[in-house]
């Protein structure tokens, strides 16, 4: 967890309700809005409201992968969210917002006793970023990307004001799909769009902050090279 205060009680992680999604990675510090209408997830929301407000949001595995008991498979490292907003609509839907508190690791999935799935999970640590020189390199790359990003430049540049390097890494992870699109990533197929989500999952699941930092430095360096090529081609065309 990002802070000691955000670490849930052991009994919460012993039977954590989960809301698996196909194209969303819940990152620490991120706020995720959801429109809930399926009966199983309406029941999940009621459960969370009564039992500490915590919900895990794992990314579903692609291509319909299944567990041994035929349930949809999901990534073992995923975001832990806390319910920070809940609105019951007249038609029965719920509008909710989840705030990403940190990461958890799947220990085991529990037998079904409700309409929704529950797991036993273990909280993952969020130690400080110790590699200051590589962090400075990443900040320099973000500055360069911001100058090349047009309308997204101000938002991207604002990441540099974040005081906690751990939050900076997760915030940049949230930007990855937009940056990849700007760098010419093809999204014509579902598989290509899935690649963008997988980049975020790879960053989330990194074993250490330094691993996450190295991954993001490599991605931003690749994007800067692509954008340089795009800019040069644009100049030649004009």
C-alpha positions as protocol buffer text, in pm:
chain_id: "A"
residue {
  index: 1
  type: UNK
  ca { x: 0 y: 0 z: 0 }
}
residue {
  index: 2
  type: UNK
  ca { x: 112 y: 357 z: -60 }
}
residue {
  index: 3
  type: UNK
  ca { x: 53 y: 451 z: 305 }
}
residue {
  index: 4
  type: UNK
  ca { x: 24 y: 247 z: 624 }
}
residue {
  index: 5
  type: UNK
  ca { x: -319 y: 396 z: 684 }
}
residue {
  index: 6
  type: UNK
  ca { x: -449 y: 261 z: 353 }
}
residue {
  index: 7
  type: UNK
  ca { x: -357 y: -99 z: 437 }
}
residue {
  index: 8
  type: UNK
  ca { x: -681 y: -290 z: 494 }
}
residue {
  index: 9
  type: UNK
  ca { x: -739 y: -515 z: 791 }
}
residue {
  index: 10
  type: UNK
  ca { x: -629 y: -879 z: 749 }
}
residue {
  index: 11
  type: UNK
  ca { x: -989 y: -999 z: 746 }
}
residue {
  index: 12
  type: UNK
  ca { x: -1061 y: -777 z: 443 }
}
residue {
  index: 13
  type: UNK
  ca { x: -780 y: -936 z: 241 }
}
residue {
  index: 14
  type: UNK
  ca { x: -882 y: -1282 z: 362 }
}
residue {
  index: 15
  type: UNK
  ca { x: -1210 y: -1254 z: 167 }
}
residue {
  index: 16
  type: UNK
  ca { x: -1168 y: -968 z: -78 }
}
residue {
  index: 17
  type: UNK
  ca { x: -1451 y: -916 z: -331 }
}
residue {
  index: 18
  type: UNK
  ca { x: -1325 y: -867 z: -684 }
}
residue {
  index: 19
  type: UNK
  ca { x: -1461 y: -688 z: -991 }
}
residue {
  index: 20
  type: UNK
  ca { x: -1262 y: -833 z: -1284 }
}
residue {
  index: 21
  type: UNK
  ca { x: -1255 y: -610 z: -1592 }
}
residue {
  index: 22
  type: UNK
  ca { x: -1129 y: -682 z: -1945 }
}
residue {
  index: 23
  type: UNK
  ca { x: -962 y: -353 z: -2036 }
}
residue {
  index: 24
  type: UNK
  ca { x: -889 y: -166 z: -1714 }
}
residue {
  index: 25
  type: UNK
  ca { x: -587 y: -167 z: -1481 }
}
residue {
  index: 26
  type: UNK
  ca { x: -659 y: 0 z: -1147 }
}
residue {
  index: 27
  type: UNK
  ca { x: -342 y: 184 z: -1050 }
}
residue {
  index: 28
  type: UNK
  ca { x: -251 y: 318 z: -706 }
}
residue {
  index: 29
  type: UNK
  ca { x: -364 y: 679 z: -680 }
}
residue {
  index: 30
  type: UNK
  ca { x: -608 y: 642 z: -971 }
}
residue {
  index: 31
  type: UNK
  ca { x: -982 y: 704 z: -939 }
}
residue {
  index: 32
  type: UNK
  ca { x: -1194 y: 463 z: -1143 }
}
residue {
  index: 33
  type: UNK
  ca { x: -1561 y: 550 z: -1219 }
}
residue {
  index: 34
  type: UNK
  ca { x: -1791 y: 256 z: -1284 }
}
residue {
  index: 35
  type: UNK
  ca { x: -2153 y: 220 z: -1394 }
}
residue {
  index: 36
  type: UNK
  ca { x: -2272 y: -96 z: -1217 }
}
residue {
  index: 37
  type: UNK
  ca { x: -2580 y: -279 z: -1343 }
}
residue {
  index: 38
  type: UNK
  ca { x: -2518 y: -656 z: -1341 }
}
residue {
  index: 39
  type: UNK
  ca { x: -2691 y: -830 z: -1045 }
}
residue {
  index: 40
  type: UNK
  ca { x: -2368 y: -994 z: -924 }
}
residue {
  index: 41
  type: UNK
  ca { x: -2188 y: -661 z: -907 }
}
residue {
  index: 42
  type: UNK
  ca { x: -2484 y: -481 z: -753 }
}
residue {
  index: 43
  type: UNK
  ca { x: -2457 y: -743 z: -479 }
}
residue {
  index: 44
  type: UNK
  ca { x: -2082 y: -682 z: -463 }
}
residue {
  index: 45
  type: UNK
  ca { x: -2134 y: -307 z: -411 }
}
residue {
  index: 46
  type: UNK
  ca { x: -2378 y: -373 z: -126 }
}
residue {
  index: 47
  type: UNK
  ca { x: -2128 y: -614 z: 28 }
}
residue {
  index: 48
  type: UNK
  ca { x: -1848 y: -358 z: 3 }
}
residue {
  index: 49
  type: UNK
  ca { x: -2062 y: -86 z: 161 }
}
residue {
  index: 50
  type: UNK
  ca { x: -2122 y: -313 z: 460 }
}
residue {
  index: 51
  type: UNK
  ca { x: -1776 y: -471 z: 488 }
}
residue {
  index: 52
  type: UNK
  ca { x: -1512 y: -198 z: 471 }
}
residue {
  index: 53
  type: UNK
  ca { x: -1562 y: -62 z: 117 }
}
residue {
  index: 54
  type: UNK
  ca { x: -1267 y: -248 z: -39 }
}
residue {
  index: 55
  type: UNK
  ca { x: -1287 y: -404 z: -387 }
}
residue {
  index: 56
  type: UNK
  ca { x: -1013 y: -567 z: -592 }
}
residue {
  index: 57
  type: UNK
  ca { x: -1004 y: -490 z: -965 }
}
residue {
  index: 58
  type: UNK
  ca { x: -802 y: -754 z: -1152 }
}
residue {
  index: 59
  type: UNK
  ca { x: -742 y: -742 z: -1527 }
}
residue {
  index: 60
  type: UNK
  ca { x: -904 y: -1036 z: -1705 }
}
residue {
  index: 61
  type: UNK
  ca { x: -672 y: -1251 z: -1911 }
}
residue {
  index: 62
  type: UNK
  ca { x: -727 y: -1227 z: -2289 }
}
residue {
  index: 63
  type: UNK
  ca { x: -878 y: -1479 z: -2529 }
}
residue {
  index: 64
  type: UNK
  ca { x: -1127 y: -1618 z: -2282 }
}
residue {
  index: 65
  type: UNK
  ca { x: -869 y: -1793 z: -2062 }
}
residue {
  index: 66
  type: UNK
  ca { x: -1024 y: -1995 z: -1779 }
}
residue {
  index: 67
  type: UNK
  ca { x: -919 y: -2121 z: -1439 }
}
residue {
  index: 68
  type: UNK
  ca { x: -924 y: -2490 z: -1346 }
}
residue {
  index: 69
  type: UNK
  ca { x: -1283 y: -2450 z: -1224 }
}
residue {
  index: 70
  type: UNK
  ca { x: -1385 y: -2276 z: -1548 }
}
residue {
  index: 71
  type: UNK
  ca { x: -1403 y: -1922 z: -1414 }
}
residue {
  index: 72
  type: UNK
  ca { x: -1258 y: -1636 z: -1624 }
}
residue {
  index: 73
  type: UNK
  ca { x: -887 y: -1610 z: -1545 }
}
residue {
  index: 74
  type: UNK
  ca { x: -731 y: -1282 z: -1431 }
}
residue {
  index: 75
  type: UNK
  ca { x: -387 y: -1138 z: -1362 }
}
residue {
  index: 76
  type: UNK
  ca { x: -252 y: -1233 z: -1016 }
}
residue {
  index: 77
  type: UNK
  ca { x: -129 y: -882 z: -931 }
}
residue {
  index: 78
  type: UNK
  ca { x: -403 y: -621 z: -930 }
}
residue {
  index: 79
  type: UNK
  ca { x: -517 y: -294 z: -780 }
}
residue {
  index: 80
  type: UNK
  ca { x: -701 y: -266 z: -451 }
}
residue {
  index: 81
  type: UNK
  ca { x: -970 y: 1 z: -458 }
}
residue {
  index: 82
  type: UNK
  ca { x: -1173 y: 171 z: -189 }
}
residue {
  index: 83
  type: UNK
  ca { x: -1528 y: 284 z: -256 }
}
residue {
  index: 84
  type: UNK
  ca { x: -1518 y: 664 z: -227 }
}
residue {
  index: 85
  type: UNK
  ca { x: -1844 y: 749 z: -406 }
}
residue {
  index: 86
  type: UNK
  ca { x: -2175 y: 566 z: -440 }
}
residue {
  index: 87
  type: UNK
  ca { x: -2499 y: 682 z: -600 }
}
residue {
  index: 88
  type: UNK
  ca { x: -2807 y: 463 z: -629 }
}
residue {
  index: 89
  type: UNK
  ca { x: -2994 y: 545 z: -952 }
}
residue {
  index: 90
  type: UNK
  ca { x: -3376 y: 524 z: -989 }
}
residue {
  index: 91
  type: UNK
  ca { x: -3341 y: 237 z: -1238 }
}
residue {
  index: 92
  type: UNK
  ca { x: -3137 y: 29 z: -992 }
}
residue {
  index: 93
  type: UNK
  ca { x: -2793 y: 102 z: -1135 }
}
residue {
  index: 94
  type: UNK
  ca { x: -2512 y: 223 z: -910 }
}
residue {
  index: 95
  type: UNK
  ca { x: -2262 y: 488 z: -1005 }
}
residue {
  index: 96
  type: UNK
  ca { x: -1947 y: 434 z: -802 }
}
residue {
  index: 97
  type: UNK
  ca { x: -1588 y: 554 z: -786 }
}
residue {
  index: 98
  type: UNK
  ca { x: -1298 y: 347 z: -661 }
}
residue {
  index: 99
  type: UNK
  ca { x: -973 y: 501 z: -541 }
}
residue {
  index: 100
  type: UNK
  ca { x: -665 y: 287 z: -599 }
}
residue {
  index: 101
  type: UNK
  ca { x: -494 y: 232 z: -263 }
}
residue {
  index: 102
  type: UNK
  ca { x: -218 y: -3 z: -370 }
}
residue {
  index: 103
  type: UNK
  ca { x: -144 y: -347 z: -512 }
}
residue {
  index: 104
  type: UNK
  ca { x: -232 y: -695 z: -396 }
}
residue {
  index: 105
  type: UNK
  ca { x: -122 y: -1043 z: -499 }
}
residue {
  index: 106
  type: UNK
  ca { x: -363 y: -1330 z: -543 }
}
residue {
  index: 107
  type: UNK
  ca { x: -315 y: -1606 z: -285 }
}
residue {
  index: 108
  type: UNK
  ca { x: -615 y: -1821 z: -377 }
}
residue {
  index: 109
  type: UNK
  ca { x: -969 y: -1786 z: -501 }
}
residue {
  index: 110
  type: UNK
  ca { x: -1241 y: -1873 z: -251 }
}
residue {
  index: 111
  type: UNK
  ca { x: -1540 y: -2102 z: -314 }
}
residue {
  index: 112
  type: UNK
  ca { x: -1844 y: -1916 z: -444 }
}
residue {
  index: 113
  type: UNK
  ca { x: -2083 y: -1815 z: -165 }
}
residue {
  index: 114
  type: UNK
  ca { x: -2225 y: -1505 z: -338 }
}
residue {
  index: 115
  type: UNK
  ca { x: -2302 y: -1401 z: -693 }
}
residue {
  index: 116
  type: UNK
  ca { x: -1963 y: -1227 z: -708 }
}
residue {
  index: 117
  type: UNK
  ca { x: -1613 y: -1376 z: -672 }
}
residue {
  index: 118
  type: UNK
  ca { x: -1389 y: -1341 z: -367 }
}
residue {
  index: 119
  type: UNK
  ca { x: -1021 y: -1410 z: -316 }
}
residue {
  index: 120
  type: UNK
  ca { x: -762 y: -1428 z: -45 }
}
residue {
  index: 121
  type: UNK
  ca { x: -499 y: -1168 z: -129 }
}
residue {
  index: 122
  type: UNK
  ca { x: -173 y: -1035 z: 14 }
}
residue {
  index: 123
  type: UNK
  ca { x: -85 y: -667 z: 21 }
}
residue {
  index: 124
  type: UNK
  ca { x: 227 y: -579 z: -179 }
}
residue {
  index: 125
  type: UNK
  ca { x: 479 y: -324 z: -46 }
}
residue {
  index: 126
  type: UNK
  ca { x: 541 y: 13 z: -210 }
}
residue {
  index: 127
  type: UNK
  ca { x: 898 y: 101 z: -102 }
}
residue {
  index: 128
  type: UNK
  ca { x: 1063 y: 430 z: -200 }
}
residue {
  index: 129
  type: UNK
  ca { x: 1239 y: 478 z: -533 }
}
residue {
  index: 130
  type: UNK
  ca { x: 1612 y: 469 z: -454 }
}
residue {
  index: 131
  type: UNK
  ca { x: 1758 y: 505 z: -806 }
}
residue {
  index: 132
  type: UNK
  ca { x: 1767 y: 884 z: -819 }
}
residue {
  index: 133
  type: UNK
  ca { x: 1981 y: 911 z: -1133 }
}
residue {
  index: 134
  type: UNK
  ca { x: 1742 y: 701 z: -1342 }
}
residue {
  index: 135
  type: UNK
  ca { x: 1451 y: 894 z: -1192 }
}
residue {
  index: 136
  type: UNK
  ca { x: 1612 y: 1219 z: -1313 }
}
residue {
  index: 137
  type: UNK
  ca { x: 1647 y: 1064 z: -1659 }
}
residue {
  index: 138
  type: UNK
  ca { x: 1277 y: 976 z: -1661 }
}
residue {
  index: 139
  type: UNK
  ca { x: 1182 y: 1329 z: -1556 }
}
residue {
  index: 140
  type: UNK
  ca { x: 1388 y: 1465 z: -1845 }
}
residue {
  index: 141
  type: UNK
  ca { x: 1212 y: 1229 z: -2085 }
}
residue {
  index: 142
  type: UNK
  ca { x: 871 y: 1337 z: -1953 }
}
residue {
  index: 143
  type: UNK
  ca { x: 964 y: 1702 z: -2014 }
}
residue {
  index: 144
  type: UNK
  ca { x: 1057 y: 1621 z: -2373 }
}
residue {
  index: 145
  type: UNK
  ca { x: 739 y: 1419 z: -2426 }
}
residue {
  index: 146
  type: UNK
  ca { x: 530 y: 1704 z: -2285 }
}
residue {
  index: 147
  type: UNK
  ca { x: 679 y: 1944 z: -2542 }
}
residue {
  index: 148
  type: UNK
  ca { x: 586 y: 1702 z: -2822 }
}
residue {
  index: 149
  type: UNK
  ca { x: 242 y: 1608 z: -2692 }
}
residue {
  index: 150
  type: UNK
  ca { x: 23 y: 1893 z: -2813 }
}
residue {
  index: 151
  type: UNK
  ca { x: -299 y: 1914 z: -2614 }
}
residue {
  index: 152
  type: UNK
  ca { x: -179 y: 1650 z: -2365 }
}
residue {
  index: 153
  type: UNK
  ca { x: 142 y: 1837 z: -2294 }
}
residue {
  index: 154
  type: UNK
  ca { x: 18 y: 2035 z: -1994 }
}
residue {
  index: 155
  type: UNK
  ca { x: -132 y: 1729 z: -1826 }
}
residue {
  index: 156
  type: UNK
  ca { x: 180 y: 1525 z: -1890 }
}
residue {
  index: 157
  type: UNK
  ca { x: 405 y: 1805 z: -1767 }
}
residue {
  index: 158
  type: UNK
  ca { x: 201 y: 1833 z: -1448 }
}
residue {
  index: 159
  type: UNK
  ca { x: 324 y: 1487 z: -1348 }
}
residue {
  index: 160
  type: UNK
  ca { x: 660 y: 1645 z: -1271 }
}
residue {
  index: 161
  type: UNK
  ca { x: 501 y: 1837 z: -983 }
}
residue {
  index: 162
  type: UNK
  ca { x: 403 y: 1516 z: -804 }
}
residue {
  index: 163
  type: UNK
  ca { x: 614 y: 1501 z: -486 }
}
residue {
  index: 164
  type: UNK
  ca { x: 612 y: 1121 z: -443 }
}
residue {
  index: 165
  type: UNK
  ca { x: 818 y: 939 z: -710 }
}
residue {
  index: 166
  type: UNK
  ca { x: 605 y: 626 z: -661 }
}
residue {
  index: 167
  type: UNK
  ca { x: 294 y: 822 z: -759 }
}
residue {
  index: 168
  type: UNK
  ca { x: 482 y: 973 z: -1053 }
}
residue {
  index: 169
  type: UNK
  ca { x: 556 y: 625 z: -1187 }
}
residue {
  index: 170
  type: UNK
  ca { x: 195 y: 513 z: -1156 }
}
residue {
  index: 171
  type: UNK
  ca { x: 64 y: 839 z: -1306 }
}
residue {
  index: 172
  type: UNK
  ca { x: 293 y: 796 z: -1606 }
}
residue {
  index: 173
  type: UNK
  ca { x: 170 y: 437 z: -1633 }
}
residue {
  index: 174
  type: UNK
  ca { x: -184 y: 574 z: -1659 }
}
residue {
  index: 175
  type: UNK
  ca { x: -67 y: 793 z: -1951 }
}
residue {
  index: 176
  type: UNK
  ca { x: 95 y: 507 z: -2143 }
}
residue {
  index: 177
  type: UNK
  ca { x: -198 y: 425 z: -2377 }
}
residue {
  index: 178
  type: UNK
  ca { x: -234 y: 791 z: -2482 }
}
residue {
  index: 179
  type: UNK
  ca { x: 141 y: 822 z: -2538 }
}
residue {
  index: 180
  type: UNK
  ca { x: 156 y: 501 z: -2738 }
}
residue {
  index: 181
  type: UNK
  ca { x: -127 y: 625 z: -2959 }
}
residue {
  index: 182
  type: UNK
  ca { x: 56 y: 951 z: -3012 }
}
residue {
  index: 183
  type: UNK
  ca { x: 362 y: 749 z: -3107 }
}
residue {
  index: 184
  type: UNK
  ca { x: 170 y: 572 z: -3383 }
}
residue {
  index: 185
  type: UNK
  ca { x: 52 y: 255 z: -3206 }
}
residue {
  index: 186
  type: UNK
  ca { x: -205 y: 78 z: -3423 }
}
residue {
  index: 187
  type: UNK
  ca { x: -543 y: 29 z: -3252 }
}
residue {
  index: 188
  type: UNK
  ca { x: -735 y: -111 z: -3547 }
}
residue {
  index: 189
  type: UNK
  ca { x: -773 y: -453 z: -3384 }
}
residue {
  index: 190
  type: UNK
  ca { x: -883 y: -566 z: -3038 }
}
residue {
  index: 191
  type: UNK
  ca { x: -547 y: -740 z: -2998 }
}
residue {
  index: 192
  type: UNK
  ca { x: -362 y: -415 z: -3065 }
}
residue {
  index: 193
  type: UNK
  ca { x: -577 y: -230 z: -2812 }
}
residue {
  index: 194
  type: UNK
  ca { x: -514 y: -504 z: -2560 }
}
residue {
  index: 195
  type: UNK
  ca { x: -139 y: -447 z: -2597 }
}
residue {
  index: 196
  type: UNK
  ca { x: -185 y: -98 z: -2451 }
}
residue {
  index: 197
  type: UNK
  ca { x: -359 y: -236 z: -2141 }
}
residue {
  index: 198
  type: UNK
  ca { x: -91 y: -504 z: -2106 }
}
residue {
  index: 199
  type: UNK
  ca { x: 174 y: -231 z: -2086 }
}
residue {
  index: 200
  type: UNK
  ca { x: -5 y: -87 z: -1784 }
}
residue {
  index: 201
  type: UNK
  ca { x: -36 y: -432 z: -1626 }
}
residue {
  index: 202
  type: UNK
  ca { x: 335 y: -495 z: -1679 }
}
residue {
  index: 203
  type: UNK
  ca { x: 418 y: -172 z: -1499 }
}
residue {
  index: 204
  type: UNK
  ca { x: 175 y: -245 z: -1215 }
}
residue {
  index: 205
  type: UNK
  ca { x: 314 y: -596 z: -1164 }
}
residue {
  index: 206
  type: UNK
  ca { x: 681 y: -492 z: -1158 }
}
residue {
  index: 207
  type: UNK
  ca { x: 860 y: -654 z: -864 }
}
residue {
  index: 208
  type: UNK
  ca { x: 1031 y: -334 z: -744 }
}
residue {
  index: 209
  type: UNK
  ca { x: 1001 y: 42 z: -804 }
}
residue {
  index: 210
  type: UNK
  ca { x: 1335 y: 23 z: -985 }
}
residue {
  index: 211
  type: UNK
  ca { x: 1195 y: -241 z: -1221 }
}
residue {
  index: 212
  type: UNK
  ca { x: 895 y: -16 z: -1288 }
}
residue {
  index: 213
  type: UNK
  ca { x: 1124 y: 283 z: -1336 }
}
residue {
  index: 214
  type: UNK
  ca { x: 1343 y: 94 z: -1584 }
}
residue {
  index: 215
  type: UNK
  ca { x: 1038 y: -24 z: -1778 }
}
residue {
  index: 216
  type: UNK
  ca { x: 901 y: 331 z: -1805 }
}
residue {
  index: 217
  type: UNK
  ca { x: 1239 y: 475 z: -1906 }
}
residue {
  index: 218
  type: UNK
  ca { x: 1258 y: 219 z: -2188 }
}
residue {
  index: 219
  type: UNK
  ca { x: 900 y: 292 z: -2303 }
}
residue {
  index: 220
  type: UNK
  ca { x: 946 y: 670 z: -2299 }
}
residue {
  index: 221
  type: UNK
  ca { x: 1279 y: 642 z: -2482 }
}
residue {
  index: 222
  type: UNK
  ca { x: 1109 y: 434 z: -2753 }
}
residue {
  index: 223
  type: UNK
  ca { x: 825 y: 686 z: -2775 }
}
residue {
  index: 224
  type: UNK
  ca { x: 1066 y: 976 z: -2808 }
}
residue {
  index: 225
  type: UNK
  ca { x: 1241 y: 800 z: -3095 }
}
residue {
  index: 226
  type: UNK
  ca { x: 907 y: 736 z: -3266 }
}
residue {
  index: 227
  type: UNK
  ca { x: 791 y: 1093 z: -3214 }
}
residue {
  index: 228
  type: UNK
  ca { x: 1116 y: 1220 z: -3355 }
}
residue {
  index: 229
  type: UNK
  ca { x: 1055 y: 1013 z: -3666 }
}
residue {
  index: 230
  type: UNK
  ca { x: 693 y: 1134 z: -3688 }
}
residue {
  index: 231
  type: UNK
  ca { x: 799 y: 1497 z: -3648 }
}
residue {
  index: 232
  type: UNK
  ca { x: 1071 y: 1461 z: -3911 }
}
residue {
  index: 233
  type: UNK
  ca { x: 827 y: 1297 z: -4154 }
}
residue {
  index: 234
  type: UNK
  ca { x: 574 y: 1574 z: -4093 }
}
residue {
  index: 235
  type: UNK
  ca { x: 834 y: 1839 z: -4174 }
}
residue {
  index: 236
  type: UNK
  ca { x: 928 y: 1660 z: -4497 }
}
residue {
  index: 237
  type: UNK
  ca { x: 563 y: 1633 z: -4603 }
}
residue {
  index: 238
  type: UNK
  ca { x: 505 y: 2003 z: -4546 }
}
